PDB file of C-alpha atoms and ligand atoms in Angstrom:
ATOM      1  CA  MET A  17      -7.545  47.478 -55.261  1.00 42.00           C
ATOM      2  CA  ALA A  18      -8.779  50.493 -57.350  1.00 44.00           C
ATOM      3  CA  VAL A  19      -8.823  52.925 -54.799  1.00 46.00           C
ATOM      4  CA  SER A  20      -7.383  55.829 -56.940  1.00 79.00           C
ATOM      5  CA  ARG A  21      -9.576  55.805 -59.622  1.00 97.00           C
ATOM      6  CA  THR A  22     -13.172  57.547 -59.355  1.00 97.00           C
ATOM      7  CA  PRO A  23     -15.045  54.719 -60.404  1.00 97.00           C
ATOM      8  CA  LEU A  24     -17.651  55.581 -63.398  1.00 98.00           C
ATOM      9  CA  ILE A  25     -21.129  54.114 -63.840  1.00 98.00           C
ATOM     10  CA  ALA A  26     -22.111  54.917 -67.574  1.00 98.00           C
ATOM     11  CA  GLY A  27     -25.669  54.684 -69.027  1.00 98.00           C
ATOM     12  CA  ASN A  28     -25.450  53.888 -72.293  1.00 98.00           C
ATOM     13  CA  TRP A  29     -29.764  54.727 -73.735  1.00 98.00           C
ATOM     14  CA  LYS A  30     -28.548  53.310 -76.937  1.00 98.00           C
ATOM     15  CA  MET A  31     -31.735  54.715 -79.545  1.00 98.00           C
ATOM     16  CA  ASN A  32     -34.163  55.148 -76.845  1.00 98.00           C
ATOM     17  CA  LEU A  33     -35.703  58.238 -75.656  1.00 98.00           C
ATOM     18  CA  ASP A  34     -36.530  61.293 -77.303  1.00 98.00           C
ATOM     19  CA  HIS A  35     -35.395  64.596 -75.484  1.00 98.00           C
ATOM     20  CA  LEU A  36     -38.331  65.356 -74.078  1.00 98.00           C
ATOM     21  CA  GLN A  37     -38.123  61.628 -72.887  1.00 98.00           C
ATOM     22  CA  ALA A  38     -34.374  62.231 -71.861  1.00 98.00           C
ATOM     23  CA  VAL A  39     -35.093  65.403 -69.563  1.00 98.00           C
ATOM     24  CA  ALA A  40     -37.543  63.597 -68.037  1.00 98.00           C
ATOM     25  CA  LEU A  41     -35.849  60.618 -67.368  1.00 98.00           C
ATOM     26  CA  VAL A  42     -31.983  62.846 -66.266  1.00 98.00           C
ATOM     27  CA  GLN A  43     -34.910  64.991 -64.033  1.00 98.00           C
ATOM     28  CA  LYS A  44     -35.916  61.375 -62.235  1.00 98.00           C
ATOM     29  CA  LEU A  45     -32.569  59.873 -61.721  1.00 98.00           C
ATOM     30  CA  HIS A  46     -30.999  63.282 -60.041  1.00 98.00           C
ATOM     31  CA  TRP A  47     -34.150  63.511 -57.571  1.00 97.00           C
ATOM     32  CA  THR A  48     -34.216  59.667 -57.051  1.00 97.00           C
ATOM     33  CA  LEU A  49     -30.451  60.343 -56.272  1.00 96.00           C
ATOM     34  CA  LYS A  50     -31.056  63.005 -54.054  1.00 95.00           C
ATOM     35  CA  ASP A  51     -33.674  61.618 -51.952  1.00 95.00           C
ATOM     36  CA  ALA A  52     -31.899  58.330 -50.993  1.00 93.00           C
ATOM     37  CA  ASP A  53     -28.775  61.515 -50.188  1.00 91.00           C
ATOM     38  CA  HIS A  54     -26.563  60.062 -52.437  1.00 91.00           C
ATOM     39  CA  GLU A  55     -23.217  61.037 -51.978  1.00 88.00           C
ATOM     40  CA  THR A  56     -21.780  63.006 -55.307  1.00 87.00           C
ATOM     41  CA  GLY A  57     -18.402  62.677 -55.622  1.00 86.00           C
ATOM     42  CA  SER A  58     -18.009  59.072 -54.705  1.00 90.00           C
ATOM     43  CA  VAL A  59     -18.863  57.454 -58.014  1.00 96.00           C
ATOM     44  CA  GLU A  60     -18.857  59.844 -61.407  1.00 98.00           C
ATOM     45  CA  VAL A  61     -22.127  59.798 -63.713  1.00 98.00           C
ATOM     46  CA  ALA A  62     -21.999  59.543 -67.099  1.00 98.00           C
ATOM     47  CA  LEU A  63     -25.051  59.558 -69.434  1.00 98.00           C
ATOM     48  CA  PHE A  64     -25.051  58.062 -73.119  1.00 98.00           C
ATOM     49  CA  PRO A  65     -28.402  59.417 -74.536  1.00 98.00           C
ATOM     50  CA  PRO A  66     -29.670  59.629 -78.262  1.00 98.00           C
ATOM     51  CA  PHE A  67     -27.342  62.635 -81.077  1.00 98.00           C
ATOM     52  CA  THR A  68     -31.283  64.834 -80.611  1.00 98.00           C
ATOM     53  CA  ASP A  69     -30.928  64.501 -76.647  1.00 98.00           C
ATOM     54  CA  ILE A  70     -27.829  65.210 -76.194  1.00 98.00           C
ATOM     55  CA  ARG A  71     -28.499  69.781 -76.467  1.00 98.00           C
ATOM     56  CA  SER A  72     -31.936  69.156 -73.662  1.00 98.00           C
ATOM     57  CA  VAL A  73     -29.894  67.010 -71.371  1.00 98.00           C
ATOM     58  CA  GLN A  74     -26.656  69.736 -71.777  1.00 98.00           C
ATOM     59  CA  THR A  75     -29.123  72.352 -70.742  1.00 98.00           C
ATOM     60  CA  LEU A  76     -30.966  70.690 -68.026  1.00 98.00           C
ATOM     61  CA  ILE A  77     -27.622  70.027 -66.593  1.00 98.00           C
ATOM     62  CA  ASP A  78     -26.341  73.075 -66.634  1.00 98.00           C
ATOM     63  CA  ALA A  79     -28.998  75.010 -65.881  1.00 98.00           C
ATOM     64  CA  ASP A  80     -29.810  72.976 -62.777  1.00 97.00           C
ATOM     65  CA  LYS A  81     -25.931  71.666 -61.726  1.00 97.00           C
ATOM     66  CA  ILE A  82     -26.814  68.575 -61.553  1.00 97.00           C
ATOM     67  CA  PRO A  83     -23.739  66.291 -61.400  1.00 97.00           C
ATOM     68  CA  PHE A  84     -23.121  64.163 -64.183  1.00 98.00           C
ATOM     69  CA  ALA A  85     -20.885  63.757 -67.303  1.00 98.00           C
ATOM     70  CA  PHE A  86     -22.951  63.131 -70.685  1.00 98.00           C
ATOM     71  CA  GLY A  87     -21.514  61.768 -74.060  1.00 98.00           C
ATOM     72  CA  ALA A  88     -22.650  60.904 -77.437  1.00 98.00           C
ATOM     73  CA  GLN A  89     -22.393  56.667 -78.159  1.00 98.00           C
ATOM     74  CA  ASP A  90     -20.106  56.992 -81.315  1.00 98.00           C
ATOM     75  CA  LEU A  91     -18.595  59.424 -83.874  1.00 98.00           C
ATOM     76  CA  SER A  92     -17.433  60.134 -87.129  1.00 98.00           C
ATOM     77  CA  ALA A  93     -13.349  59.528 -87.547  1.00 98.00           C
ATOM     78  CA  HIS A  94     -13.729  63.279 -89.388  1.00 98.00           C
ATOM     79  CA  ASP A  95     -13.799  66.200 -88.486  1.00 98.00           C
ATOM     80  CA  SER A  96     -16.106  68.232 -91.071  1.00 98.00           C
ATOM     81  CA  GLY A  97     -17.032  67.792 -95.067  1.00 98.00           C
ATOM     82  CA  ALA A  98     -18.860  65.670 -97.074  1.00 98.00           C
ATOM     83  CA  TYR A  99     -20.285  62.712 -94.676  1.00 98.00           C
ATOM     84  CA  THR A 100     -24.043  62.640 -94.940  1.00 98.00           C
ATOM     85  CA  GLY A 101     -25.544  61.879 -91.800  1.00 97.00           C
ATOM     86  CA  GLU A 102     -22.251  61.610 -89.889  1.00 98.00           C
ATOM     87  CA  VAL A 103     -21.376  63.848 -86.211  1.00 98.00           C
ATOM     88  CA  SER A 104     -17.989  65.935 -85.752  1.00 98.00           C
ATOM     89  CA  GLY A 105     -16.639  65.082 -82.291  1.00 98.00           C
ATOM     90  CA  ALA A 106     -15.849  68.913 -82.941  1.00 98.00           C
ATOM     91  CA  PHE A 107     -19.549  69.619 -82.453  1.00 98.00           C
ATOM     92  CA  LEU A 108     -19.607  66.881 -79.657  1.00 98.00           C
ATOM     93  CA  SER A 109     -17.161  69.027 -78.018  1.00 98.00           C
ATOM     94  CA  LYS A 110     -18.938  72.361 -78.251  1.00 98.00           C
ATOM     95  CA  LEU A 111     -21.963  70.728 -76.226  1.00 98.00           C
ATOM     96  CA  GLN A 112     -19.822  70.205 -73.446  1.00 98.00           C
ATOM     97  CA  CYS A 113     -19.526  66.294 -73.888  1.00 98.00           C
ATOM     98  CA  ARG A 114     -16.863  64.639 -71.957  1.00 98.00           C
ATOM     99  CA  TYR A 115     -16.757  61.593 -73.316  1.00 98.00           C
ATOM    100  CA  VAL A 116     -17.963  59.295 -76.442  1.00 99.00           C
ATOM    101  CA  ILE A 117     -18.561  55.303 -76.673  1.00 98.00           C
ATOM    102  CA  ILE A 118     -16.630  54.070 -79.411  1.00 98.00           C
ATOM    103  CA  GLY A 119     -16.652  50.432 -80.909  1.00 98.00           C
ATOM    104  CA  HIS A 120     -19.547  49.467 -79.237  1.00 98.00           C
ATOM    105  CA  SER A 121     -20.822  45.541 -80.523  1.00 96.00           C
ATOM    106  CA  GLU A 122     -23.495  47.046 -81.901  1.00 97.00           C
ATOM    107  CA  ARG A 123     -21.782  49.233 -84.124  1.00 97.00           C
ATOM    108  CA  ARG A 124     -19.418  47.274 -85.154  1.00 97.00           C
ATOM    109  CA  GLU A 125     -21.372  44.120 -85.628  1.00 95.00           C
ATOM    110  CA  TYR A 126     -24.118  46.577 -87.525  1.00 96.00           C
ATOM    111  CA  HIS A 127     -22.319  48.704 -89.166  1.00 96.00           C
ATOM    112  CA  ALA A 128     -19.225  47.275 -89.952  1.00 94.00           C
ATOM    113  CA  GLU A 129     -16.964  48.702 -88.224  1.00 97.00           C
ATOM    114  CA  GLY A 130     -13.713  47.045 -87.910  1.00 97.00           C
ATOM    115  CA  ASP A 131     -10.513  48.193 -85.403  1.00 98.00           C
ATOM    116  CA  ASP A 132      -8.980  50.078 -87.994  1.00 98.00           C
ATOM    117  CA  LEU A 133     -11.900  52.392 -87.851  1.00 98.00           C
ATOM    118  CA  VAL A 134     -12.271  52.430 -83.813  1.00 98.00           C
ATOM    119  CA  ALA A 135      -8.436  53.244 -83.623  1.00 98.00           C
ATOM    120  CA  ALA A 136      -9.247  56.311 -86.256  1.00 98.00           C
ATOM    121  CA  LYS A 137     -12.647  57.560 -83.900  1.00 98.00           C
ATOM    122  CA  VAL A 138     -10.325  57.048 -80.726  1.00 98.00           C
ATOM    123  CA  GLN A 139      -7.970  60.061 -82.516  1.00 98.00           C
ATOM    124  CA  ALA A 140     -11.075  61.390 -83.536  1.00 98.00           C
ATOM    125  CA  ALA A 141     -12.281  61.814 -79.934  1.00 98.00           C
ATOM    126  CA  LEU A 142      -8.426  62.991 -78.326  1.00 98.00           C
ATOM    127  CA  ARG A 143      -8.628  65.666 -81.291  1.00 98.00           C
ATOM    128  CA  HIS A 144     -12.026  67.341 -79.939  1.00 98.00           C
ATOM    129  CA  GLY A 145     -10.661  66.392 -76.559  1.00 98.00           C
ATOM    130  CA  LEU A 146     -13.149  64.278 -75.772  1.00 98.00           C
ATOM    131  CA  VAL A 147     -12.652  60.802 -73.866  1.00 98.00           C
ATOM    132  CA  PRO A 148     -12.577  57.999 -75.845  1.00 98.00           C
ATOM    133  CA  VAL A 149     -14.908  55.011 -74.238  1.00 99.00           C
ATOM    134  CA  ILE A 150     -13.700  52.091 -75.843  1.00 98.00           C
ATOM    135  CA  CYS A 151     -15.593  49.155 -76.316  1.00 98.00           C
ATOM    136  CA  VAL A 152     -14.238  45.488 -77.058  1.00 98.00           C
ATOM    137  CA  GLY A 153     -15.547  42.132 -76.124  1.00 97.00           C
ATOM    138  CA  GLU A 154     -16.104  38.866 -77.803  1.00 96.00           C
ATOM    139  CA  THR A 155     -19.090  36.870 -79.468  1.00 94.00           C
ATOM    140  CA  LEU A 156     -20.029  33.481 -78.283  1.00 92.00           C
ATOM    141  CA  GLU A 157     -18.458  31.933 -81.018  1.00 93.00           C
ATOM    142  CA  GLN A 158     -15.152  33.350 -80.716  1.00 95.00           C
ATOM    143  CA  LEU A 159     -15.717  33.050 -76.684  1.00 93.00           C
ATOM    144  CA  GLU A 160     -15.593  29.089 -77.732  1.00 92.00           C
ATOM    145  CA  GLU A 161     -12.974  28.989 -79.992  1.00 95.00           C
ATOM    146  CA  PHE A 162     -10.549  31.593 -78.335  1.00 95.00           C
ATOM    147  CA  GLY A 163     -11.322  31.737 -75.220  1.00 92.00           C
ATOM    148  CA  ALA A 164     -12.440  34.439 -72.650  1.00 90.00           C
ATOM    149  CA  SER A 165      -9.113  37.214 -73.433  1.00 96.00           C
ATOM    150  CA  ALA A 166      -8.277  36.720 -76.977  1.00 97.00           C
ATOM    151  CA  VAL A 167     -10.523  38.707 -78.814  1.00 97.00           C
ATOM    152  CA  PRO A 168     -10.732  42.029 -76.452  1.00 98.00           C
ATOM    153  CA  VAL A 169      -7.169  41.785 -75.801  1.00 98.00           C
ATOM    154  CA  SER A 170      -6.696  42.086 -79.654  1.00 98.00           C
ATOM    155  CA  GLN A 171      -9.400  44.811 -80.196  1.00 98.00           C
ATOM    156  CA  LEU A 172      -7.901  47.267 -77.718  1.00 98.00           C
ATOM    157  CA  LYS A 173      -4.572  46.714 -78.814  1.00 98.00           C
ATOM    158  CA  ALA A 174      -5.688  47.829 -82.514  1.00 98.00           C
ATOM    159  CA  ALA A 175      -7.506  50.553 -80.472  1.00 98.00           C
ATOM    160  CA  LEU A 176      -4.481  52.172 -78.778  1.00 98.00           C
ATOM    161  CA  ALA A 177      -1.758  52.000 -81.540  1.00 96.00           C
ATOM    162  CA  ASP A 178      -1.829  55.348 -81.760  1.00 96.00           C
ATOM    163  CA  VAL A 179      -2.971  56.698 -78.692  1.00 98.00           C
ATOM    164  CA  PRO A 180       0.350  58.965 -76.674  1.00 98.00           C
ATOM    165  CA  ALA A 181       0.828  57.787 -73.327  1.00 98.00           C
ATOM    166  CA  ASP A 182      -0.561  60.578 -71.138  1.00 97.00           C
ATOM    167  CA  ALA A 183      -4.548  60.181 -73.155  1.00 98.00           C
ATOM    168  CA  ASP A 184      -7.490  60.172 -70.912  1.00 98.00           C
ATOM    169  CA  ILE A 185      -9.273  57.177 -71.559  1.00 98.00           C
ATOM    170  CA  VAL A 186     -11.827  54.596 -70.448  1.00 98.00           C
ATOM    171  CA  VAL A 187     -11.970  51.208 -71.803  1.00 98.00           C
ATOM    172  CA  ALA A 188     -15.028  48.853 -71.449  1.00 98.00           C
ATOM    173  CA  TYR A 189     -15.130  45.143 -71.261  1.00 98.00           C
ATOM    174  CA  GLU A 190     -18.012  44.083 -72.744  1.00 97.00           C
ATOM    175  CA  PRO A 191     -18.829  40.674 -73.803  1.00 96.00           C
ATOM    176  CA  VAL A 192     -21.453  39.754 -76.561  1.00 93.00           C
ATOM    177  CA  TRP A 193     -22.800  37.280 -75.105  1.00 91.00           C
ATOM    178  CA  ALA A 194     -24.108  39.449 -71.922  1.00 91.00           C
ATOM    179  CA  ILE A 195     -25.082  42.554 -74.274  1.00 89.00           C
ATOM    180  CA  GLY A 196     -29.084  42.955 -73.236  1.00 85.00           C
ATOM    181  CA  THR A 197     -29.371  38.811 -73.132  1.00 87.00           C
ATOM    182  CA  GLY A 198     -29.614  38.937 -68.974  1.00 84.00           C
ATOM    183  CA  LYS A 199     -26.361  37.050 -68.740  1.00 84.00           C
ATOM    184  CA  VAL A 200     -24.176  38.254 -66.855  1.00 82.00           C
ATOM    185  CA  ALA A 201     -20.615  37.396 -67.124  1.00 87.00           C
ATOM    186  CA  THR A 202     -19.359  36.462 -63.809  1.00 93.00           C
ATOM    187  CA  SER A 203     -17.530  38.780 -61.476  1.00 95.00           C
ATOM    188  CA  ALA A 204     -14.647  36.242 -61.513  1.00 95.00           C
ATOM    189  CA  GLN A 205     -15.095  35.514 -65.569  1.00 94.00           C
ATOM    190  CA  ALA A 206     -14.855  39.880 -65.589  1.00 96.00           C
ATOM    191  CA  GLN A 207     -11.949  40.448 -63.587  1.00 97.00           C
ATOM    192  CA  GLU A 208      -9.790  38.176 -65.866  1.00 97.00           C
ATOM    193  CA  VAL A 209     -10.353  39.355 -68.696  1.00 97.00           C
ATOM    194  CA  CYS A 210     -10.662  43.413 -67.457  1.00 98.00           C
ATOM    195  CA  ALA A 211      -7.265  42.290 -65.602  1.00 98.00           C
ATOM    196  CA  ALA A 212      -6.059  41.177 -69.266  1.00 98.00           C
ATOM    197  CA  LEU A 213      -7.359  44.557 -70.582  1.00 98.00           C
ATOM    198  CA  ARG A 214      -5.186  46.551 -67.832  1.00 98.00           C
ATOM    199  CA  ALA A 215      -2.392  44.639 -69.061  1.00 98.00           C
ATOM    200  CA  VAL A 216      -2.700  45.526 -72.750  1.00 98.00           C
ATOM    201  CA  ILE A 217      -3.170  49.331 -71.752  1.00 98.00           C
ATOM    202  CA  ALA A 218       0.145  48.737 -69.530  1.00 98.00           C
ATOM    203  CA  GLU A 219       1.939  47.451 -72.428  1.00 98.00           C
ATOM    204  CA  SER A 220       0.811  50.088 -75.418  1.00 98.00           C
ATOM    205  CA  LEU A 221       0.721  53.260 -72.497  1.00 98.00           C
ATOM    206  CA  GLY A 222       2.837  52.276 -69.680  1.00 98.00           C
ATOM    207  CA  ASP A 223       2.107  51.286 -66.230  1.00 97.00           C
ATOM    208  CA  GLU A 224       1.182  55.556 -65.283  1.00 97.00           C
ATOM    209  CA  ALA A 225      -1.609  55.007 -67.681  1.00 97.00           C
ATOM    210  CA  ALA A 226      -2.835  51.506 -66.883  1.00 98.00           C
ATOM    211  CA  ALA A 227      -2.751  52.545 -63.129  1.00 98.00           C
ATOM    212  CA  ARG A 228      -5.068  55.214 -63.802  1.00 97.00           C
ATOM    213  CA  THR A 229      -7.714  54.089 -66.457  1.00 98.00           C
ATOM    214  CA  ARG A 230     -10.502  53.285 -65.739  1.00 98.00           C
ATOM    215  CA  VAL A 231     -11.951  49.504 -66.918  1.00 98.00           C
ATOM    216  CA  LEU A 232     -15.355  49.190 -67.316  1.00 98.00           C
ATOM    217  CA  TYR A 233     -17.299  45.926 -67.321  1.00 97.00           C
ATOM    218  CA  GLY A 234     -20.900  45.997 -69.199  1.00 96.00           C
ATOM    219  CA  GLY A 235     -23.354  43.626 -70.478  1.00 95.00           C
ATOM    220  CA  SER A 236     -27.142  43.012 -68.488  1.00 93.00           C
ATOM    221  CA  VAL A 237     -25.730  44.961 -64.918  1.00 96.00           C
ATOM    222  CA  LYS A 238     -28.142  45.566 -62.528  1.00 95.00           C
ATOM    223  CA  SER A 239     -28.611  46.439 -58.506  1.00 96.00           C
ATOM    224  CA  SER A 240     -28.353  42.939 -58.010  1.00 94.00           C
ATOM    225  CA  SER A 241     -24.700  42.466 -59.438  1.00 94.00           C
ATOM    226  CA  ILE A 242     -22.306  45.857 -59.592  1.00 97.00           C
ATOM    227  CA  ALA A 243     -22.003  45.205 -56.126  1.00 95.00           C
ATOM    228  CA  GLY A 244     -19.875  41.411 -57.102  1.00 95.00           C
ATOM    229  CA  LEU A 245     -18.981  43.112 -60.076  1.00 96.00           C
ATOM    230  CA  MET A 246     -16.932  46.245 -57.931  1.00 96.00           C
ATOM    231  CA  ARG A 247     -15.486  44.305 -55.373  1.00 95.00           C
ATOM    232  CA  GLU A 248     -12.864  43.418 -58.039  1.00 97.00           C
ATOM    233  CA  PRO A 249      -9.580  44.616 -58.172  1.00 97.00           C
ATOM    234  CA  ASP A 250     -10.091  45.304 -61.954  1.00 98.00           C
ATOM    235  CA  ILE A 251     -13.143  46.490 -62.323  1.00 98.00           C
ATOM    236  CA  ASP A 252     -13.910  50.610 -61.758  1.00 98.00           C
ATOM    237  CA  GLY A 253     -17.186  50.975 -63.315  1.00 98.00           C
ATOM    238  CA  ALA A 254     -20.139  49.736 -65.299  1.00 98.00           C
ATOM    239  CA  LEU A 255     -21.490  50.730 -69.129  1.00 98.00           C
ATOM    240  CA  VAL A 256     -25.160  49.623 -68.689  1.00 98.00           C
ATOM    241  CA  GLY A 257     -27.863  49.949 -70.723  1.00 97.00           C
ATOM    242  CA  GLY A 258     -31.287  48.602 -70.600  1.00 97.00           C
ATOM    243  CA  ALA A 259     -31.127  49.326 -66.551  1.00 97.00           C
ATOM    244  CA  SER A 260     -29.826  52.415 -67.168  1.00 98.00           C
ATOM    245  CA  LEU A 261     -33.735  53.007 -68.708  1.00 98.00           C
ATOM    246  CA  LEU A 262     -35.101  53.028 -65.286  1.00 98.00           C
ATOM    247  CA  ALA A 263     -34.446  55.773 -62.787  1.00 98.00           C
ATOM    248  CA  ASP A 264     -34.771  53.476 -59.514  1.00 97.00           C
ATOM    249  CA  GLU A 265     -33.156  50.651 -60.865  1.00 97.00           C
ATOM    250  CA  PHE A 266     -30.013  52.763 -62.332  1.00 98.00           C
ATOM    251  CA  ALA A 267     -29.910  55.386 -59.080  1.00 97.00           C
ATOM    252  CA  ALA A 268     -29.423  51.471 -57.238  1.00 97.00           C
ATOM    253  CA  ILE A 269     -26.799  50.359 -59.582  1.00 97.00           C
ATOM    254  CA  ILE A 270     -24.675  54.366 -58.683  1.00 97.00           C
ATOM    255  CA  ARG A 271     -25.354  53.834 -55.117  1.00 96.00           C
ATOM    256  CA  TYR A 272     -23.734  50.206 -55.080  1.00 95.00           C
ATOM    257  CA  GLN A 273     -21.005  51.307 -52.841  1.00 90.00           C
ATOM    258  CA  LYS A 274     -24.339  50.930 -50.565  1.00 86.00           C
ATOM    259  CA  HIS A 275     -24.427  47.186 -50.849  1.00 71.00           C
ATOM    260  CA  VAL A 276     -20.815  46.549 -52.138  1.00 52.00           C
ATOM    261  CA  GLY A 277     -20.145  45.087 -48.462  1.00 47.00           C
ATOM    262  CA  VAL A 278     -23.251  43.027 -47.910  1.00 39.00           C
TER     263      VAL A 278
HETATM  264  P1  LIG B1004     -26.730  45.631 -71.492  1.00 67.56           P
HETATM  265  O1  LIG B1004     -26.035  46.757 -72.941  1.00 67.56           O
HETATM  266  O2  LIG B1004     -26.687  46.441 -70.410  1.00 67.56           O
HETATM  267  O3  LIG B1004     -28.580  46.495 -72.041  1.00 67.56           O
HETATM  268  O4  LIG B1004     -27.012  44.689 -71.108  1.00 67.56           O
HETATM  269  C1  LIG B1004     -24.849  47.406 -72.269  1.00 67.56           C
HETATM  270  C2  LIG B1004     -24.503  47.902 -73.021  1.00 67.56           C
HETATM  271  O5  LIG B1004     -24.414  47.132 -74.771  1.00 67.56           O
HETATM  272  O6  LIG B1004     -23.463  48.956 -72.941  1.00 67.56           O
END
């Protein structure tokens, strides 16, 4: 059972919401959870706004003492210098980001990010005290050709190559065929791959790391599917895209413990 790991519900806003809309959504989400008497602490909530929103989100969360963590959707593998358009992990940690998403399939696909660059970005995150949320997942073609676990397992092995055993990391299994398609993996399918990923963590970083590291599922997660996913022993939370833009729906996902037993 995943009892010793605090569940993590993460909202990846992708390229949606300007900084004013971001502030409105964070406030609405906070009020919605408060109105529902949500017990903070039972689940960690993390938000991943676009870079241009992070300062506004940080200021609001700080001022109103809102119990949400936040992070960026990407970072540079470099620390500083002539890399036009890139954002350093140093800047993100200065903004009190706790997390950074690395290797999301949209980065891998549209920005040609391969395993080497993903591994370099994981190192950059760790250098700057950020927790990398390492995303792995297979396309439909890869699923048909290699089966469910092969591609995510090899992506994760590459990403963890130089990671020290005591590093704080999060892993997210996001089958590409389930992202933004409305086609959520079944709980059993997701569990099978998440268990294989935990075995990779054990092999690469040791049993203690495997026991404490959270493995998330992502891909068309909704309030109607989260409870079933969270009942699985190797699924410790979700990386939510589309549904994280809707305060009521995301709040219902965060409150899955209210309906997990049903
Ligand atoms: P989705 O996106 O929930 O909209 O499918 C998930 C993700 O890409 O992280």
